[in-house]
Coordinates of C-alpha atoms and ligand atoms in Angstrom, one line a residue:
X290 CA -12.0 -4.8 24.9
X291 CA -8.3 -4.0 23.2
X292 CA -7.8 -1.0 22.6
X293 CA -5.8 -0.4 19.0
X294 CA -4.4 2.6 17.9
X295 CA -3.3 3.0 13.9
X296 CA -0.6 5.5 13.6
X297 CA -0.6 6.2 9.3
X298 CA 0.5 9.4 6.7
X299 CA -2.8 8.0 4.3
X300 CA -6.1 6.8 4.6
X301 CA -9.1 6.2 2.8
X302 CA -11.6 8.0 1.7
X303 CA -9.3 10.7 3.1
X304 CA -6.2 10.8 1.6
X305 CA -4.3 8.2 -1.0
X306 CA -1.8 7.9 -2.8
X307 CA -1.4 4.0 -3.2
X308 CA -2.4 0.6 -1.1
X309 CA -1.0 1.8 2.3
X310 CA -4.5 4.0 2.7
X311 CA -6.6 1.0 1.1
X312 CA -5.1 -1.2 4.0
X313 CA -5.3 1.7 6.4
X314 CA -8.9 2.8 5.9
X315 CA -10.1 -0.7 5.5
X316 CA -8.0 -3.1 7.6
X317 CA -9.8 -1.3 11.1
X318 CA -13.2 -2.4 10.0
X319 CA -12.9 -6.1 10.0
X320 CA -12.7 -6.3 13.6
X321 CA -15.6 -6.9 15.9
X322 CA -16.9 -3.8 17.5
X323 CA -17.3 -6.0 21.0
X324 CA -13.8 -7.0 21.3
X325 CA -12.2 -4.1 19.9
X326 CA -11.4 0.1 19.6
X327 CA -9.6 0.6 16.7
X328 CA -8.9 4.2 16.2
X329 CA -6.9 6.3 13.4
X330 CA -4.3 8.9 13.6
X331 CA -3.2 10.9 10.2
X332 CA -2.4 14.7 9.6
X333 CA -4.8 16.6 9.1
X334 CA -3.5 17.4 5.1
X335 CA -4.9 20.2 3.4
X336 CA -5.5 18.1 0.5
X337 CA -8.4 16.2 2.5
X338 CA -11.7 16.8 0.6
X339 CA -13.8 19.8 2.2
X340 CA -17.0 16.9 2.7
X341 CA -14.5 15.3 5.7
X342 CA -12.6 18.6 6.8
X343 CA -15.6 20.4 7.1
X344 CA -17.2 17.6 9.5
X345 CA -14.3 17.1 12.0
X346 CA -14.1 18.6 15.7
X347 CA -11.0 19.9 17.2
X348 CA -11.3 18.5 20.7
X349 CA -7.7 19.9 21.8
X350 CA -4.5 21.6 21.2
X351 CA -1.5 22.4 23.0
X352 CA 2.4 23.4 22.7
X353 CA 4.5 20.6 22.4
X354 CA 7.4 21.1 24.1
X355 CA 6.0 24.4 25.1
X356 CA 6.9 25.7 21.4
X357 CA 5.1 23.5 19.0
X358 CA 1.4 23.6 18.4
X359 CA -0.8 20.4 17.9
X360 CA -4.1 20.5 17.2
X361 CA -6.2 17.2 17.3
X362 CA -9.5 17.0 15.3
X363 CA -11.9 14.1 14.9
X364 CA -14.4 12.8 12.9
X365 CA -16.5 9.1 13.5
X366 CA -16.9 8.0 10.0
X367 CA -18.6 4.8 9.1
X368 CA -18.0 3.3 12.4
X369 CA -14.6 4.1 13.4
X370 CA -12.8 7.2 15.1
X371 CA -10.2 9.3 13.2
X372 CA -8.1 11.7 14.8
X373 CA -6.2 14.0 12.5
X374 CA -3.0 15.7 14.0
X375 CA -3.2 19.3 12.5
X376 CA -0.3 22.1 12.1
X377 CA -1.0 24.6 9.3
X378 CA 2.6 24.8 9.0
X379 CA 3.5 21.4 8.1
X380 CA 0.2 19.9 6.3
X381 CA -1.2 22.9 4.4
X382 CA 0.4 21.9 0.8
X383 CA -1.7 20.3 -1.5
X384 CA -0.2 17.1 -1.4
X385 CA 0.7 14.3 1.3
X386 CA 4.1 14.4 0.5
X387 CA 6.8 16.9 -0.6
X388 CA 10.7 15.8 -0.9
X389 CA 11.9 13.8 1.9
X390 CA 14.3 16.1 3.3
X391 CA 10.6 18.5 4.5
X392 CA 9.1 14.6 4.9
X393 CA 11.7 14.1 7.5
X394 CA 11.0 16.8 9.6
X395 CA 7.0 16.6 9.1
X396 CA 6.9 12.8 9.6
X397 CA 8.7 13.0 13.0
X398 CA 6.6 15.8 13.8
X399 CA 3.4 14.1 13.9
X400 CA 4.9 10.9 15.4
X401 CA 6.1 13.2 18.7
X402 CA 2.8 14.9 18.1
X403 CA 0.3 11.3 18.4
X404 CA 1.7 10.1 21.2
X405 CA 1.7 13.5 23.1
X406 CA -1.8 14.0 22.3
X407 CA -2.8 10.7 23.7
X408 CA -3.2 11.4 27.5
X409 CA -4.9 14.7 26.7
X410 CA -7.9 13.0 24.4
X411 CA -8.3 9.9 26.9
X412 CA -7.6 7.1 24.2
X413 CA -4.8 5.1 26.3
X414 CA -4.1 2.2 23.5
X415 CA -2.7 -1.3 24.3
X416 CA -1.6 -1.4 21.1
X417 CA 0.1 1.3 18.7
X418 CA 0.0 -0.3 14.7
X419 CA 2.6 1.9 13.1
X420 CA 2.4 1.6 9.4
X421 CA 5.8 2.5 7.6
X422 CA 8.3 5.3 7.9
X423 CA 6.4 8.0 8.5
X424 CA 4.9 6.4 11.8
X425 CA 8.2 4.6 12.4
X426 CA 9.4 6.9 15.2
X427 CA 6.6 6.2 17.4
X428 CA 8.3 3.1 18.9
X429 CA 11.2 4.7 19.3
X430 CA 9.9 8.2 21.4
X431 CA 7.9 5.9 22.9
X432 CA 10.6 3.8 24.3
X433 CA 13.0 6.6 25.3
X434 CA 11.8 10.0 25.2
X435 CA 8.2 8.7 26.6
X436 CA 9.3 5.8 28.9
X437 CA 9.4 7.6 32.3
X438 CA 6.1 8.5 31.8
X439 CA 3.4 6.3 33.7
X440 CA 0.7 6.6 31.0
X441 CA 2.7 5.1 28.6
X442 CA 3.5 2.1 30.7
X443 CA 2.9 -1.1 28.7
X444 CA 1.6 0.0 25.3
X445 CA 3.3 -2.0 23.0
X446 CA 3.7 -1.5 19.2
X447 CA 3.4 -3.3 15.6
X448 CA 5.8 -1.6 13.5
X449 CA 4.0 -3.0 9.5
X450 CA 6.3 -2.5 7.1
X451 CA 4.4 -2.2 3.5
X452 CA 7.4 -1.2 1.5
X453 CA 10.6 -0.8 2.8
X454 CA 12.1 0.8 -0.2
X455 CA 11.3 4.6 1.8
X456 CA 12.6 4.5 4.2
X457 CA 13.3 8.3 5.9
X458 CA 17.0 8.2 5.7
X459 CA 19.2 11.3 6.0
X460 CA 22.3 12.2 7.9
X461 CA 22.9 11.4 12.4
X462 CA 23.1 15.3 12.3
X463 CA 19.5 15.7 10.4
X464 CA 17.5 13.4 11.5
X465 CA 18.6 14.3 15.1
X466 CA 17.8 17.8 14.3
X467 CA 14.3 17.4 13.3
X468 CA 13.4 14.4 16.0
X469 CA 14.9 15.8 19.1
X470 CA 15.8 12.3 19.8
X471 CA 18.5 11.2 22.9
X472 CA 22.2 9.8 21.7
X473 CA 21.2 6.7 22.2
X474 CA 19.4 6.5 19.6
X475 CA 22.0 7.2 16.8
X476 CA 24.4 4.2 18.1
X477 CA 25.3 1.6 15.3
X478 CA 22.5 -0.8 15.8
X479 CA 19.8 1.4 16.4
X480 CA 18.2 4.3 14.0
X481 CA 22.3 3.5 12.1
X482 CA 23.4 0.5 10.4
X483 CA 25.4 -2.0 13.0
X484 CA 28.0 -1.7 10.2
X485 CA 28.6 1.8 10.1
X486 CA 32.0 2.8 9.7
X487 CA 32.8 5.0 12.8
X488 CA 35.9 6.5 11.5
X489 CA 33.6 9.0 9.7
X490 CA 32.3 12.1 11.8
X491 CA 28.8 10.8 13.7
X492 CA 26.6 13.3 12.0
X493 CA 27.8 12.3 8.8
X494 CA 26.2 8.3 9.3
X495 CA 23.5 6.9 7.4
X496 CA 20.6 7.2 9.7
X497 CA 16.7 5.1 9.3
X498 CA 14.6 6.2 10.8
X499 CA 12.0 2.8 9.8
X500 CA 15.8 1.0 11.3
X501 CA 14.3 2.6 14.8
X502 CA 11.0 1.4 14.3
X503 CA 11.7 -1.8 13.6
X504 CA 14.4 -2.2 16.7
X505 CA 11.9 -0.9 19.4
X506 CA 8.6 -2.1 18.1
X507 CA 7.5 -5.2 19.9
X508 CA 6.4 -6.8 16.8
X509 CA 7.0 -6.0 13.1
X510 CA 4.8 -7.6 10.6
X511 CA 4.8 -7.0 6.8
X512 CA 2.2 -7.5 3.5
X513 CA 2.6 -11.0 2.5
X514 CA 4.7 -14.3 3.4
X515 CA 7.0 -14.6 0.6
X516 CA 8.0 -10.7 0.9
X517 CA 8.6 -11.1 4.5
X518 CA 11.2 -14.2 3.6
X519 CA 12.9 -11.6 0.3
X520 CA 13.3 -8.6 2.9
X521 CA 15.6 -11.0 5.5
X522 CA 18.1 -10.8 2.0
X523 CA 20.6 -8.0 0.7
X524 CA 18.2 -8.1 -2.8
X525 CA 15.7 -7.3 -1.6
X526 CA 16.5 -6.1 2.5
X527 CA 17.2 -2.1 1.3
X528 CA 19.9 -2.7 4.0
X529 CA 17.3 -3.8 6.9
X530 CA 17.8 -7.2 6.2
X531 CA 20.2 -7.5 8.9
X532 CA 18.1 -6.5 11.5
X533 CA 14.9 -8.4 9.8
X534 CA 16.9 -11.5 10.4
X535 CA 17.7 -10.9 13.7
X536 CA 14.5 -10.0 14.7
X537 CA 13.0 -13.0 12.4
X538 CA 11.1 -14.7 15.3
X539 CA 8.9 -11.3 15.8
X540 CA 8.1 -10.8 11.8
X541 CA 5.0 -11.6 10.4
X542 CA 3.9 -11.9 7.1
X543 CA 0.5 -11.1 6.8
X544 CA -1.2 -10.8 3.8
X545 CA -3.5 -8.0 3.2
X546 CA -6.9 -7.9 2.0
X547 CA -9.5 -5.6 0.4
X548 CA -12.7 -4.0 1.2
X549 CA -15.2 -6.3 -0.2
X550 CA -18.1 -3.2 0.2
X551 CA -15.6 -1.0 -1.8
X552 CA -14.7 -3.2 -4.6
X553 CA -18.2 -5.4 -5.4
X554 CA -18.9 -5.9 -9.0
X555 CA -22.7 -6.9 -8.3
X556 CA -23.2 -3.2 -6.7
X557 CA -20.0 -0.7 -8.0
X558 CA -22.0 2.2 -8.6
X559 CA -19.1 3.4 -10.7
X560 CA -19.1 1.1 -13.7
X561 CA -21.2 0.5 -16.4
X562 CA -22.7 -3.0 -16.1
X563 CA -23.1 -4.7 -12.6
X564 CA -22.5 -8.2 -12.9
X565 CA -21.3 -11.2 -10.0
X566 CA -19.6 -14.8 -10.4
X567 CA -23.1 -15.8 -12.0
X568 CA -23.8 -13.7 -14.7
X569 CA -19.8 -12.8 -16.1
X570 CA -20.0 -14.5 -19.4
X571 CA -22.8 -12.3 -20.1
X572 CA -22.8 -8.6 -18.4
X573 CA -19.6 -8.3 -18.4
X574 CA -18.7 -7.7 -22.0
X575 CA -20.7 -4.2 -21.6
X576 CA -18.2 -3.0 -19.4
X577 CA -15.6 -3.4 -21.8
X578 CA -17.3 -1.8 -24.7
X579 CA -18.4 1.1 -22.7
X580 CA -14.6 1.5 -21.9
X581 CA -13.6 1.1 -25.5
X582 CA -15.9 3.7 -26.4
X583 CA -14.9 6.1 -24.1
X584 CA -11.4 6.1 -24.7
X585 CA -11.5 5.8 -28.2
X586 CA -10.9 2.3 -29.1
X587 CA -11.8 0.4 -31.6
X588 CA -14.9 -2.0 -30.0
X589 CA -13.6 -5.6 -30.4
X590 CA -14.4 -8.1 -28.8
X591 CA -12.0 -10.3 -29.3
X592 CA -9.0 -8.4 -28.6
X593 CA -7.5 -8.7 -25.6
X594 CA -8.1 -6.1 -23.0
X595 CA -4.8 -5.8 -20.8
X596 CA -5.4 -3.5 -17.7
X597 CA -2.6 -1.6 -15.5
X598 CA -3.3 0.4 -12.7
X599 CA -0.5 2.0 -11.1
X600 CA 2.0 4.3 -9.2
X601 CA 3.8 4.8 -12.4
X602 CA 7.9 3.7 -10.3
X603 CA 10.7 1.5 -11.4
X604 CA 8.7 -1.0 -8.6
X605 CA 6.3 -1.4 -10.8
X606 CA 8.3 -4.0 -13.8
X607 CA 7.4 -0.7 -16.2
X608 CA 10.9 -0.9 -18.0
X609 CA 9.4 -4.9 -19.1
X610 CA 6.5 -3.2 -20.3
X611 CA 8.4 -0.9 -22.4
X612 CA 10.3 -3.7 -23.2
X613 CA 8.0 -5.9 -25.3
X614 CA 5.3 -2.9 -26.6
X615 CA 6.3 -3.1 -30.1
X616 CA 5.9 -7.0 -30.2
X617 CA 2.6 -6.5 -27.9
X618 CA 1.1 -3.8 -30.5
X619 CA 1.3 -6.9 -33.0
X620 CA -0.6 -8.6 -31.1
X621 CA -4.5 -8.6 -31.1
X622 CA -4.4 -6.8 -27.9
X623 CA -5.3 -3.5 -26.2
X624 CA -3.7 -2.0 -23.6
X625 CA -5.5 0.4 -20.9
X626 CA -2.9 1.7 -18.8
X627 CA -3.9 4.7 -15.5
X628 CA -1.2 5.7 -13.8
X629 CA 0.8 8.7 -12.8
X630 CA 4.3 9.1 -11.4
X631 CA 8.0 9.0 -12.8
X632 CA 7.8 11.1 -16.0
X633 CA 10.2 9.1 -17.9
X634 CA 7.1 6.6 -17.0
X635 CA 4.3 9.3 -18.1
X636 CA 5.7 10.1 -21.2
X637 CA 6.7 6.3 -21.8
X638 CA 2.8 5.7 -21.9
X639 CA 2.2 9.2 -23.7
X640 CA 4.5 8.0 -26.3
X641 CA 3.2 4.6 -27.2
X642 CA -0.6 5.8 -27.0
X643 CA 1.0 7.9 -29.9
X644 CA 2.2 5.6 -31.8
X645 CA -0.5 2.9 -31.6
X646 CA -3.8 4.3 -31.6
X647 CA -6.6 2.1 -31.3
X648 CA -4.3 -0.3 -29.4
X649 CA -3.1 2.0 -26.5
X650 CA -4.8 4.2 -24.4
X651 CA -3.0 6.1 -22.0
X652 CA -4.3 7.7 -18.8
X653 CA -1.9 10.1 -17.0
X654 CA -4.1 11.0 -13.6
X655 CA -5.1 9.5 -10.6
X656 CA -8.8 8.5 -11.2
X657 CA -10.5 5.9 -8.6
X658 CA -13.6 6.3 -11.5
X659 CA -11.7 4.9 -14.3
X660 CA -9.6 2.2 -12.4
X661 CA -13.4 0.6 -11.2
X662 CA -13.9 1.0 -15.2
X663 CA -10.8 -0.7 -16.1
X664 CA -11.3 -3.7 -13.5
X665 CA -14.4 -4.2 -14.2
X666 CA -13.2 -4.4 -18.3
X667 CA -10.2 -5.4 -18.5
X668 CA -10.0 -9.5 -19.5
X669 CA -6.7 -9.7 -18.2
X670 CA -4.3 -7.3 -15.8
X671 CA -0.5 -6.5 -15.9
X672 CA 1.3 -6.4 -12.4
X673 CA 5.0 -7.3 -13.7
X674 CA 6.5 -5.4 -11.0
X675 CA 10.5 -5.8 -9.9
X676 CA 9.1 -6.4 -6.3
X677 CA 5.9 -5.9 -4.4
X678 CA 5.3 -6.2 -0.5
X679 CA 1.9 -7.0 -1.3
X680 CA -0.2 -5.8 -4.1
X681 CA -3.7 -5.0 -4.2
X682 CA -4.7 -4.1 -7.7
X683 CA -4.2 -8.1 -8.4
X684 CA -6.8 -8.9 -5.8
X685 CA -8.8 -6.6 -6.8
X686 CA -8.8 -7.9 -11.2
X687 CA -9.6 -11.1 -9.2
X688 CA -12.2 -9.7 -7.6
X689 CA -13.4 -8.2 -10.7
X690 CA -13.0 -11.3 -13.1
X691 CA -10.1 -9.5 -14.9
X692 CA -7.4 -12.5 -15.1
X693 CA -3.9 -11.4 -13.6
X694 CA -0.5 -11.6 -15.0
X695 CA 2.1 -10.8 -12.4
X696 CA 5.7 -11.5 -11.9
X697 CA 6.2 -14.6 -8.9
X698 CA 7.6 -12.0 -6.4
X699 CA 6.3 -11.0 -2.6
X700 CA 2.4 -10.6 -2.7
X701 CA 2.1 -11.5 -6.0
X702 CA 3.5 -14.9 -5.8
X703 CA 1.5 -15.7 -2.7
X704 CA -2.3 -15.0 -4.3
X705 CA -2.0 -15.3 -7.9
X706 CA -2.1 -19.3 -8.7
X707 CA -0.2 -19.8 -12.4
X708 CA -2.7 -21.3 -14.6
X709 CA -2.1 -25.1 -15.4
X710 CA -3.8 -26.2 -18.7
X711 CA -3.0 -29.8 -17.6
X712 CA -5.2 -30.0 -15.0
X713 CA -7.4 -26.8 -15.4
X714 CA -6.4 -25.0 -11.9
X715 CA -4.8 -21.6 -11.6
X716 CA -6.3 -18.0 -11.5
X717 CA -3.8 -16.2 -13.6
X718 CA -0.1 -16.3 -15.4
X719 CA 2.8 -16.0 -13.9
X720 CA 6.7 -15.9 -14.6
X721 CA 9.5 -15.9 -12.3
X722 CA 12.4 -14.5 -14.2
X723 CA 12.6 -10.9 -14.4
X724 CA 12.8 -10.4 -18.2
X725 CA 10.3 -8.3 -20.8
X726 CA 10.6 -12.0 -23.0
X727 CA 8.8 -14.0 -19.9
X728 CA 6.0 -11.4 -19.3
X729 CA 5.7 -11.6 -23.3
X730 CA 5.4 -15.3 -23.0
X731 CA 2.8 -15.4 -20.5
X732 CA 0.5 -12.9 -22.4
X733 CA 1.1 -14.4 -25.7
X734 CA -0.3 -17.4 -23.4
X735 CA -3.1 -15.6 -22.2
X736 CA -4.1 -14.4 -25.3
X737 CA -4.0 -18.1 -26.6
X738 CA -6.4 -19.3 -24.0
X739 CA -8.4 -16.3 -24.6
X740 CA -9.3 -17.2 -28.1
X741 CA -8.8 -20.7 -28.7
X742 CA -9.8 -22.2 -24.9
X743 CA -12.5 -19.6 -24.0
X744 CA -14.5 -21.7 -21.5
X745 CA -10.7 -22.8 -19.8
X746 CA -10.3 -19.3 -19.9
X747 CA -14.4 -18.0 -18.3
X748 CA -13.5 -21.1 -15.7
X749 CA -10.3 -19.6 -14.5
X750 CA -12.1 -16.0 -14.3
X751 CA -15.0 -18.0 -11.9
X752 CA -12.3 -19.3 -9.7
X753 CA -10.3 -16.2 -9.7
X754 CA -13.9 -14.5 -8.9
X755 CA -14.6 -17.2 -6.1
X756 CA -11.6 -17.0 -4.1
X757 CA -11.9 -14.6 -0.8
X758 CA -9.4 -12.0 -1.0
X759 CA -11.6 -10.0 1.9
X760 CA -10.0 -8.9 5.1
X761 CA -12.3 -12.2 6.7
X762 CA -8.5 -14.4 6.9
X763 CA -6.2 -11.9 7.5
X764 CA -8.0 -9.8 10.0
X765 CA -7.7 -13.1 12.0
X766 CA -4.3 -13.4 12.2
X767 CA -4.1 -9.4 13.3
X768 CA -6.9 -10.4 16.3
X769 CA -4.2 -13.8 17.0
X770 CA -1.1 -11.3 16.9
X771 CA -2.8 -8.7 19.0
X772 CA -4.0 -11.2 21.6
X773 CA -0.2 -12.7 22.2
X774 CA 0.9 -8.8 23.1
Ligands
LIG1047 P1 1.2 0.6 -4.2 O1 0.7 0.8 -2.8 O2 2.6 0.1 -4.3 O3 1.0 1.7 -5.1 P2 -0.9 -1.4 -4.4 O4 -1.2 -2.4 -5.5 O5 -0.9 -1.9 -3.0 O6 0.4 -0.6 -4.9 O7 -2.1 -0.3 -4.3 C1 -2.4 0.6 -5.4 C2 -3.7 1.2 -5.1 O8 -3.8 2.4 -5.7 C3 -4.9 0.4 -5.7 O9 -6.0 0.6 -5.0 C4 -5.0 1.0 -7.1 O10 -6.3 0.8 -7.7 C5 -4.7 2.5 -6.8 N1 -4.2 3.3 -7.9 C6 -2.9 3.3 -8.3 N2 -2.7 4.3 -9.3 C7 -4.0 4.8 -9.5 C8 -4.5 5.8 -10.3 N3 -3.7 6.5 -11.2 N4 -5.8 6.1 -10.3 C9 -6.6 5.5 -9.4 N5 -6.2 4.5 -8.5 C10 -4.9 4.2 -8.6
LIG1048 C1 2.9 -0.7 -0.5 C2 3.3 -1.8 -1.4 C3 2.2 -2.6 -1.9 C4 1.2 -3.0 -0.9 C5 0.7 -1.7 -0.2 C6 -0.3 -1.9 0.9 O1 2.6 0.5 -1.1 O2 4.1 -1.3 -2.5 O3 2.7 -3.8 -2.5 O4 0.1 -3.6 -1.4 O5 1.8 -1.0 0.4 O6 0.2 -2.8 1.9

């Protein structure tokens, strides 16, 4: 039996904010009960619903460093463990996240605080999955401040990087503050940049703290193949790509999957019309009126329904959007976008819902309800982002039936296949130069096959539907990585 510990700052159903909790909270799951423990360490946030808080045991609490408290609850939901580390004084807000100079401090907190807590609940892992920055200290305590420790003997860590754009960076003299880590640690090549200019005072350097997790984890993996290739270059390296080169023979790209009980179109309980690769062509048109009428759009069928679901960020390819929405508002289209973020973003959407109603609706919330209503509706999905680790909302349109059209970058590139009206193949559009005109060109394309090729177009919707985005492939290549540590 291996016993796997995943060290995360989100989790479904407890706390989201985007696909790092959908991996989180779904990822464990796929692996066999008899072979494996996976367990779950987050913070205890305040913002966890009351149904889970109220459920969860505290089986222990101490002083860290005799000045620190940690409390440790737990809860066994749906098969799995979760431990939540709780301090009042750094989780109570109402949000997962505040600014990252607070993040800093919090983040390092509850890295110190998993592994301290692990000798006093008796869960000795083998492994320790650290997911992003805010568990990218873990390797890095474990492997100095930890070390002379026997319990800790021989645990080795994944450090998963699912976007390296946050990073936790600050100043040597802040991020030493808050982490209490040794010197060592803030040489050039470790939590600093092996090109640091040292001429500068030391406390003034650039400091990562996901640098340190991916110099002492024992493996780093990442979302998908082509993103794990982009992050070895300056474009797209957010200045890691020196040491993701080096360490090249010990990254993985794995790409993620979904949870295929979560997102089912033949038994979503949250949308309209329940329909499977079978019966498409004919149920699945309700879901689409249904959504029309409820956000106040005109009911036709033959417009084109274009979906986005998103963290409303400059990742996201929204200045392309913005881009072409006067030329896309000519078009017989309709555009659901549910997103919330940036508000230059927001009020972006709030602006064009404005000035073409009936053709634009725009959602400004976070709302799991509507996004099931919009995949399940939408005929095809926009994902044009700038880059993308991974991406799940395109595996989930497939999933769904609603025909992606992403730009050929990380994730995207590696499960979208561009549709080829020679030969009939392909499960979406895609473009590969960065430009509002290309994105234009591919739905302008869509919209074509739409209405003039609309069996081309049901086929490509059946083998988007057909394909196995589940955790089934993946989840093997975890149990083949684990087995080599
Ligand atoms: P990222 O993690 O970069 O935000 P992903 O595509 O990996 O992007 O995951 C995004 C996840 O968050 C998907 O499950 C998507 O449905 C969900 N999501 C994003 N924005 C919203 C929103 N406003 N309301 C509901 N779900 C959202
Ligand atoms: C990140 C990435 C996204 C990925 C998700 C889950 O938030 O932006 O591409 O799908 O993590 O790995």
């Amino acid at each position: 039996m291996k016993k796997i510990l995943f060290v995360a700052s989100e989790c479904v159903p407890f706390v989201k904010t985007g696909g790092l909790a959908d991996v989180v909270g779904s990822l464990p799951k796929a692996f066999s009960k008899d072979d494996y423990d996976i367990r779950v360490m987050i913070p205890n946030y305040h913002a966890i619903k009351p149904e889970y808080r109220d459920k969860m045991e505290t089986i222990y609490y101490f002083q860290m460093d005799n000045r620190i408290y940690v409390g440790v609850k737990k809860l066994e939901y749906d098969g799995i463990t979760y431990y939540f580390i709780d301090n009042e004084q750094y989780f109570s807000g109402l949000v997962p996240y505040y600014d990252m100079f607070q993040d800093l401090e919090r983040f390092a907190y509850f890295s110190k605080a998993c592994l301290s807590s692990l000798p006093l609940i008796g869960f000795r892992p083998d492994i320790i999955h650290c997911h992003d920055w805010q568990a990218s200290l873990v390797p890095v305590y474990l492997n100095t401040v930890f070390q002379g420790d026997p319990f800790f003997r021989g645990i080795r860590t994944i450090m998963t990087i699912h976007n390296l754009r946050f990073q936790g960076t600050w100043n040597v003299g802040h991020i030493r503050w808050v982490s209490g880590l040794p010197d060592e640690c803030f040489t050039p090549g470790k939590l600093v940049s092996p090109y640091q200019d040292t001429t500068i005072p030391q406390s003034e350097w650039n400091c990562s703290m996901l640098r340190g997790g991916l110099v002492y984890s024992d493996y780093i993996t990442t979302v998908s193949n082509t993103y794990s290739w982009e992050i070895q270059t300056p474009n797209f390296g957010d200045g890691l790509d020196d040491i993701l080169k080096w360490r090249h023979e010990r990254l993985w790209g794995i790409i993620n999957g979904i949870d295929y009980v979560e997102w089912n179109p033949a038994t979503d309980k949250k949308i309209s019309t329940n329909y499977s690769v079978k019966d498409f062509r004919t149920k699945r048109g309700a879901n689409k009126k249904a959504l029309q009428a409820e956000l106040n759009l005109p009911q036709e069928e033959n417009a084109l329904m274009l979906g986005l679901v998103s963290r409303l960020t400059d990742q996201k390819g929204l200045d392309l959007v913005d881009g072409i929405m006067d030329r896309l508002c000519s078009l017989n289209v309709q555009l659901v976008v549910l997103g919330t973020g940036a508000s230059n973003y927001e009020n972006m959407f709030r602006y064009y819902a404005w000035k073409y109603p009936g053709k634009v609706s725009a959602n400004i919330c976070y709302s799991d309800a509507l996004a099931h209503k919009i995949y399940s509706s939408a005929d095809a999905f926009l994902v044009p982002s700038a880059f993308e680790p991974c991406g799940l909302t395109q595996l989930i349109s497939l999933r769904y039936g609603a025909v992606p059209i992403v730009h050929e970058t990380g994730g995207l590139k590696d499960t979208v296949k561009p549709y080829n009206p020679m030969n009939n193949t392909g499960t979406g559009f895609s473009f590969a130069g960065y430009s509002p005109d290309e994105l234009l060109g591919r739905v302008q394309h869509a919209l074509f096959v739409y209405n003039m090729e609309r069996e081309h177009w049901d086929q490509m919707v059946e083998r988007g539907m057909n394909e196995d985005w589940s955790w089934n492939n993946s989840s093997k290549i975890y149990m083949d990585l684990y087995s080599r540590m």
